[in-house]
XYZ file of C-alpha atoms in Angstrom:
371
model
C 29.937 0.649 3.183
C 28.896 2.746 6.350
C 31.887 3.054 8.914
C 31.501 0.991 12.014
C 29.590 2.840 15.009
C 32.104 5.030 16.673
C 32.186 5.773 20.695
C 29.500 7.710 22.005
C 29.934 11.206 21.616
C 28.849 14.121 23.319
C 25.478 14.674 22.320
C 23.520 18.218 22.071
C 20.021 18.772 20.616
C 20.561 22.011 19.188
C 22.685 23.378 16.264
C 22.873 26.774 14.082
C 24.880 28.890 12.140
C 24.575 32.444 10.133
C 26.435 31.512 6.823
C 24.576 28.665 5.196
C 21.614 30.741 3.517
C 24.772 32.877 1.460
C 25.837 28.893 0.226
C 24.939 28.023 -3.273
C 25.123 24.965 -5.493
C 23.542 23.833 -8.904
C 20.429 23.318 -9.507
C 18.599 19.797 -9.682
C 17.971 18.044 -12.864
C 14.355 18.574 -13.802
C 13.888 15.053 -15.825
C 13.088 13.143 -12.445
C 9.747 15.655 -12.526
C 9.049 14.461 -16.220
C 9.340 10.839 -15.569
C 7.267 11.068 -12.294
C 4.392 12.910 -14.841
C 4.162 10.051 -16.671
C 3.822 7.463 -13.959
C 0.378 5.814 -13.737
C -1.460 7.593 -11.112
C 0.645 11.157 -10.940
C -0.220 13.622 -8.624
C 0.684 16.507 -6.563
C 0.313 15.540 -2.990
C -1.304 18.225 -0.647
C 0.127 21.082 1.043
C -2.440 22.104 3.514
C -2.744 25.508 5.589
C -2.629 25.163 9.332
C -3.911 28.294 10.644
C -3.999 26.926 14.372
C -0.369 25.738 13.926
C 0.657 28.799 12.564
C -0.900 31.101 15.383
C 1.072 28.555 17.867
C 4.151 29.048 16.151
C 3.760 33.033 16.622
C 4.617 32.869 12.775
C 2.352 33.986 9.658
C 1.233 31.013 7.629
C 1.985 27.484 8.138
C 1.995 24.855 5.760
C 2.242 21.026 5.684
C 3.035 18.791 2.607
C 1.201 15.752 3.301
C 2.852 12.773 2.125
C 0.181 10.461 3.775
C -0.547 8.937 -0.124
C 2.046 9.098 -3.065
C 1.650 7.145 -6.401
C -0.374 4.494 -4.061
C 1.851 4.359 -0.693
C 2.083 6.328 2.726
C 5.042 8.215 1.870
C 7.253 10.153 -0.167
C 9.736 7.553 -0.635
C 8.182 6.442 -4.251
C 9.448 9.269 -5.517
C 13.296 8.711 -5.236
C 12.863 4.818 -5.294
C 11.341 5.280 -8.928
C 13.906 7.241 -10.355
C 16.712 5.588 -8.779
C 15.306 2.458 -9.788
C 14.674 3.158 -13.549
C 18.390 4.841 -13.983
C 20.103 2.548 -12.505
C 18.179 -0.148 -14.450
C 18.316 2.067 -17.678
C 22.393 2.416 -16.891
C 22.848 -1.354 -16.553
C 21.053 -1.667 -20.130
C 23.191 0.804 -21.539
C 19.664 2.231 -22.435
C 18.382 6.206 -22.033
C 15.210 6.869 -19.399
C 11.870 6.216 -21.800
C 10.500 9.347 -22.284
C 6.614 7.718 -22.352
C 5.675 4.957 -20.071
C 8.568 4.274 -18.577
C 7.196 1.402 -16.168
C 5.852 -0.335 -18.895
C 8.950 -0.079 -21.555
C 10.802 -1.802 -19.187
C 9.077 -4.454 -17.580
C 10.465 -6.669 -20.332
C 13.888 -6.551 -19.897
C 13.862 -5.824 -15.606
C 12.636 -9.522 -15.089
C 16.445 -10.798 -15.394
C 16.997 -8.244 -11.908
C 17.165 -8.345 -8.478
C 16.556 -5.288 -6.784
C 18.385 -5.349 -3.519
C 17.914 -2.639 -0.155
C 17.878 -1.874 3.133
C 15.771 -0.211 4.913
C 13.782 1.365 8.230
C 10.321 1.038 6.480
C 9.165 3.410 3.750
C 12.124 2.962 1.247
C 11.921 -1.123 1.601
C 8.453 -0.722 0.592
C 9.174 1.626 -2.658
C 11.514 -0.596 -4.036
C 9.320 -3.596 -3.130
C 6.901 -1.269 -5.193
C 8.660 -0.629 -7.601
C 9.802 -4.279 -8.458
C 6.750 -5.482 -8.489
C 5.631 -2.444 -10.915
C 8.334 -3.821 -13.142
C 7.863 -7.149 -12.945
C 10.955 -8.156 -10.886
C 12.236 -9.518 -7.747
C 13.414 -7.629 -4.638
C 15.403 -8.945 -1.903
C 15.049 -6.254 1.355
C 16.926 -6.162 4.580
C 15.586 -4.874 7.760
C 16.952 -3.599 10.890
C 15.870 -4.322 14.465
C 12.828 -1.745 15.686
C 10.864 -2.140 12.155
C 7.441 -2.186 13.350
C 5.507 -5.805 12.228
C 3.135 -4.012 10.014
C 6.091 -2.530 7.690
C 7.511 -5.729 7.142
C 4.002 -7.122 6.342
C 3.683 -4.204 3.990
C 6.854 -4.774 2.446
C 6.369 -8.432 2.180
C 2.593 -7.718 0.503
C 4.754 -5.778 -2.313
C 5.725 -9.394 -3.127
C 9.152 -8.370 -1.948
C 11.569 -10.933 0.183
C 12.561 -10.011 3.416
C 15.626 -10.665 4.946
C 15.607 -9.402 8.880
C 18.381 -8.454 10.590
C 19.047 -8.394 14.557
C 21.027 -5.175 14.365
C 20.984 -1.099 13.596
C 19.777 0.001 10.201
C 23.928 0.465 9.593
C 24.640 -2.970 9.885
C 21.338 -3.743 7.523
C 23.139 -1.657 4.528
C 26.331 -3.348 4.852
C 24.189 -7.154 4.744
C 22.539 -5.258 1.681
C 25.375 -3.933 0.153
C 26.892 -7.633 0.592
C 24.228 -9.446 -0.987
C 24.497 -7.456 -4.236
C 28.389 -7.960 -4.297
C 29.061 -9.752 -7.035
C 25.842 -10.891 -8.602
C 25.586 -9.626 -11.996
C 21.890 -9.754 -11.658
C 21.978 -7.572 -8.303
C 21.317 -4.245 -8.194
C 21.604 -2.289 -5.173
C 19.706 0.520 -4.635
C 20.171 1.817 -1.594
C 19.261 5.815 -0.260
C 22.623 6.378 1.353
C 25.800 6.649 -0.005
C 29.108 6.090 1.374
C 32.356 6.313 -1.044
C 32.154 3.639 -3.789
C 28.599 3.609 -4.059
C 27.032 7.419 -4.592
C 25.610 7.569 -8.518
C 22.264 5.480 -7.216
C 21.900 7.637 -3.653
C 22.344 11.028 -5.510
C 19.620 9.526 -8.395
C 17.593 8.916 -5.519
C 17.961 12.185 -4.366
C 16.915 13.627 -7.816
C 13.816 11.735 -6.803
C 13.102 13.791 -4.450
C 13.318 17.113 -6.297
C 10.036 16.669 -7.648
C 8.364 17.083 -4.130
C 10.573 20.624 -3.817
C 8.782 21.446 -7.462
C 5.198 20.573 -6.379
C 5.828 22.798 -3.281
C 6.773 26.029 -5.343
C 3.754 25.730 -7.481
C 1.349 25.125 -4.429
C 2.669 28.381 -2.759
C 2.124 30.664 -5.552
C -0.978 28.918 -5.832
C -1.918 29.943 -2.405
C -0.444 33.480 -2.792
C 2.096 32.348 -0.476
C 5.278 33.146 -2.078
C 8.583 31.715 -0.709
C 8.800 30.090 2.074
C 10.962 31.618 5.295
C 11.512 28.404 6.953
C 11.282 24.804 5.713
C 11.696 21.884 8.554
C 12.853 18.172 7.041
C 12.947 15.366 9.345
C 16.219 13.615 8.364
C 17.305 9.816 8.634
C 20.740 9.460 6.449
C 20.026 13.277 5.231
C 18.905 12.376 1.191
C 15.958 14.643 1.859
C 17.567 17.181 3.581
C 20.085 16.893 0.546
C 17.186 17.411 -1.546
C 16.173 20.082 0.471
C 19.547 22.403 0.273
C 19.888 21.820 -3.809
C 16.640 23.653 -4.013
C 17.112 26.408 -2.111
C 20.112 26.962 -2.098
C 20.604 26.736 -6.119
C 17.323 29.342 -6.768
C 16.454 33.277 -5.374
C 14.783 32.310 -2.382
C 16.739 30.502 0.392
C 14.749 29.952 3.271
C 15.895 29.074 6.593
C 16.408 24.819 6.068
C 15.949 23.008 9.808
C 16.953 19.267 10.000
C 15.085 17.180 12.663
C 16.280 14.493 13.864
C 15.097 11.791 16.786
C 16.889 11.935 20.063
C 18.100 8.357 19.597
C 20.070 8.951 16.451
C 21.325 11.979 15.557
C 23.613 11.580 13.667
C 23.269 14.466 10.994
C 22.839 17.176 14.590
C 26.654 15.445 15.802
C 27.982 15.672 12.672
C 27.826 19.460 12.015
C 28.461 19.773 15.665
C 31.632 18.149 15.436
C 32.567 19.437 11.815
C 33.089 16.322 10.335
C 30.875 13.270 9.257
C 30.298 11.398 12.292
C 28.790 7.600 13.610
C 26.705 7.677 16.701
C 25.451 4.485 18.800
C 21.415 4.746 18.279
C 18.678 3.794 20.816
C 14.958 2.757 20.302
C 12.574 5.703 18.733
C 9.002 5.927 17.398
C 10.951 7.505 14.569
C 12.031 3.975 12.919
C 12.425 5.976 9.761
C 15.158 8.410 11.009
C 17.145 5.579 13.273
C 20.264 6.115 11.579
C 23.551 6.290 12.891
C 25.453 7.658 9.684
C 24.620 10.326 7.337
C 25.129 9.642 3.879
C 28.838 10.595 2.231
C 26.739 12.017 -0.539
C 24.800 14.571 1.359
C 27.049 15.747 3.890
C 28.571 18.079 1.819
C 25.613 19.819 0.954
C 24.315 19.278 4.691
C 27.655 20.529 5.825
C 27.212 23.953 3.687
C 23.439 24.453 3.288
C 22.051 23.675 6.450
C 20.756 26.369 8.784
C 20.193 24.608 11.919
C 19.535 21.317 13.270
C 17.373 19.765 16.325
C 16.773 16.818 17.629
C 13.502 15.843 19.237
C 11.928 13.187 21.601
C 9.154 10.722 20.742
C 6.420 12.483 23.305
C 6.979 15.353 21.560
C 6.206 13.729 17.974
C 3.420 11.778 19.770
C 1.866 15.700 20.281
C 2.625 16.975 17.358
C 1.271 13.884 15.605
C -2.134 14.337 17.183
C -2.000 17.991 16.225
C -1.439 17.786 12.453
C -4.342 15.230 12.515
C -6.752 18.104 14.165
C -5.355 19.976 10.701
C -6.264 17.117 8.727
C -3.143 15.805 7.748
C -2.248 12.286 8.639
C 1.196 11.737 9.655
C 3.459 9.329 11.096
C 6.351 9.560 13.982
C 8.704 10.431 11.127
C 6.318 12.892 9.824
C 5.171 14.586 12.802
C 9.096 15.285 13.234
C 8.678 18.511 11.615
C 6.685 20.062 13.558
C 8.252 18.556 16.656
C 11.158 20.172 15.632
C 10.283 23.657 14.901
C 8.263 24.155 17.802
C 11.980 22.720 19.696
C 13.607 25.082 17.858
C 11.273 28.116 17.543
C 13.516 30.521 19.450
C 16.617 30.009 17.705
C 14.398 30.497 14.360
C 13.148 33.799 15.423
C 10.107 32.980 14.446
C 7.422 36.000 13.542
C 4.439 36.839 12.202
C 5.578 37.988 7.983
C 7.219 34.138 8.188
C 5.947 31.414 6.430
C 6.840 28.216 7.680
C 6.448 24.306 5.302
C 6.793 21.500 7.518
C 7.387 18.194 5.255
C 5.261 15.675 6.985
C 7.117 12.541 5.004
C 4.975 9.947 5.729
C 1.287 8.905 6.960
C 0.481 7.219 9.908
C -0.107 4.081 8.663
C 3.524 3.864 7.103
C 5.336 3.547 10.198
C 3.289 2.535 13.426
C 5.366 2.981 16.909
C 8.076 -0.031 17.778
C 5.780 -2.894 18.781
């Protein structure tokens, strides 16, 4: 389970280095792309030009992938909570993925499950999702800071929810001990610490398909590669996702990790060299409040990451207003991306060939402010 918090350490809210776009690694697996094609209600979500943003980021072309409505919720997190679901379902059976229908093959055998998580918000709510897609039950843990409307969405899954009166850490390890020993439990949980990394990194496959769908829309839009891509990070499974696909292809764009002010956790880590617990604070950003990254992607964090900021709530509060004059609805955790380059434009060198994705991960009705 997640180390206990360490002492405070000292913080800064920028981080970069030269080497990590030279890094390589294999490629993702492309049957989490398959099984999300045949999920009821498949789509691409959006990525939308921002002209105005791009003009006051001094760079080319901006774009946003808008994550405001996936498979029926307000954020990406459906992606890696079906996969990770299914296999580690499908691996309990001793049973392969269905190729067709996947949902529906095996709603017969999942009702003898409990799904069991923890979570800041949009994750909870996938799995809840996702359990009740499959005809099972799902037992979710909570953290201290989860705004009342999340846990009432989570809840309206049909899901159980267990609150907790501590940081999002502590709601993992009550997780993680809940599923101990139950035969019926499983755990499937979006970070990973050692002992428990096959469902994180199937979760993380999950989240491939988003990199896919962002390829295609460029060419689409005669974009080409992307020069920078910004990823708000909680535990870092995006940001994971994020470094396997560009750093295992030709292009390798510039990869910028943003994380709140209040936890950053992934920003001390590289910082210090070394995977790292800091003590976390109250943030808009309930879906980044971590305090630990995930054993599974520091690794790829540690190599593949260009640079890494940290960024206050006033500034996502801005930049959360300003993707919505662009059309694009996004959340605290969302607006973190844009938050962050704009933080870090200097150190990006920014100019006007670049084109810069900002991965706005959730909608603003997924995660309203701390109440």
């Amino acid at each position: 389970m997640p180390p206990a918090p360490s002492a405070s350490l000292a913080r800064t809210s920028w981080f970069s280095r030269p080497a990590a776009r030279a890094w390589r690694c294999p490629p993702a697996s492309r049957d989490a792309a398959a099984f999300h094609a045949a999920l009821p209600g498949y789509a691409p979500t959006p990525l939308v030009e921002a002209p105005a943003l791009a003009a006051g980021l001094g760079a080319g072309r901006v774009f946003v992938k808008d994550e405001s409505s996936r498979l029926g919720l307000p954020a990406f997190k459906i992606l890696g909570a079906s996969w990770g679901v299914c296999r580690a379902l499908c691996d309990r059976l001793g049973v392969p993925v269905p190729a067709a229908g996947p949902v529906a093959a095996l709603r017969a055998r999942a009702g003898a499950f409990r799904l069991v998580t923890a979570t800041d918000g949009n994750h909870g709510r996938a799995v809840a999702a996702m359990a009740r897609m499959l005809g099972t039950r799902a037992e979710v843990f909570v953290p201290d800071g989860v705004h009342p409307a999340a846990l009432a969405a989570i809840e309206g899954e049909g899901a159980r929810v267990v609150r907790v009166g501590a940081p999002y850490d502590e709601a993992v390890r009550a997780a993680a001990e809940s599923a101990r020993g139950d035969a019926s439990a499983l755990l499937v949980q979006d970070t990973a610490w050692p002992g428990y990394e096959r469902v994180p990194r199937w979760i993380v496959e999950g989240y491939s398909t988003l990199f896919a769908e962002i390829d295609a829309q460029l060419r689409a839009a005669g974009a080409g590669a992307p020069d920078v891509v910004a990823v708000p990070v909680g535990v870092g499974s995006l940001a994971q996702a994020a470094v396997v696909h560009y750093r295992s292809g030709v292009s390798a764009p510039k990869l910028l990790a943003v994380e709140p002010d209040a936890a950053p956790c992934v920003l001390a880590s590289l910082a210090a060299g070394r995977l790292v617990t800091v003590q976390t604070g109250a943030t808009a950003m309930a879906g980044l409040n971590c305090a630990t990254p995930s054993s599974a992607a520091w690794p790829y964090l540690r190599a593949g990451v260009d640079a890494a900021v940290s960024v206050a709530d006033a500034d996502v509060a801005h930049a959360a207003r300003d993707l919505a004059a662009a059309g694009v609805s996004a959340g605290p955790c969302g607006a973190a991306a844009l938050a962050g380059v704009r933080a870090a434009r200097p150190g990006l060198g920014l100019g006007p060939a670049d084109t810069v994705v900002l991965l706005s991960t959730e909608g603003a009705a997924a995660n309203p402010p701390p109440a």
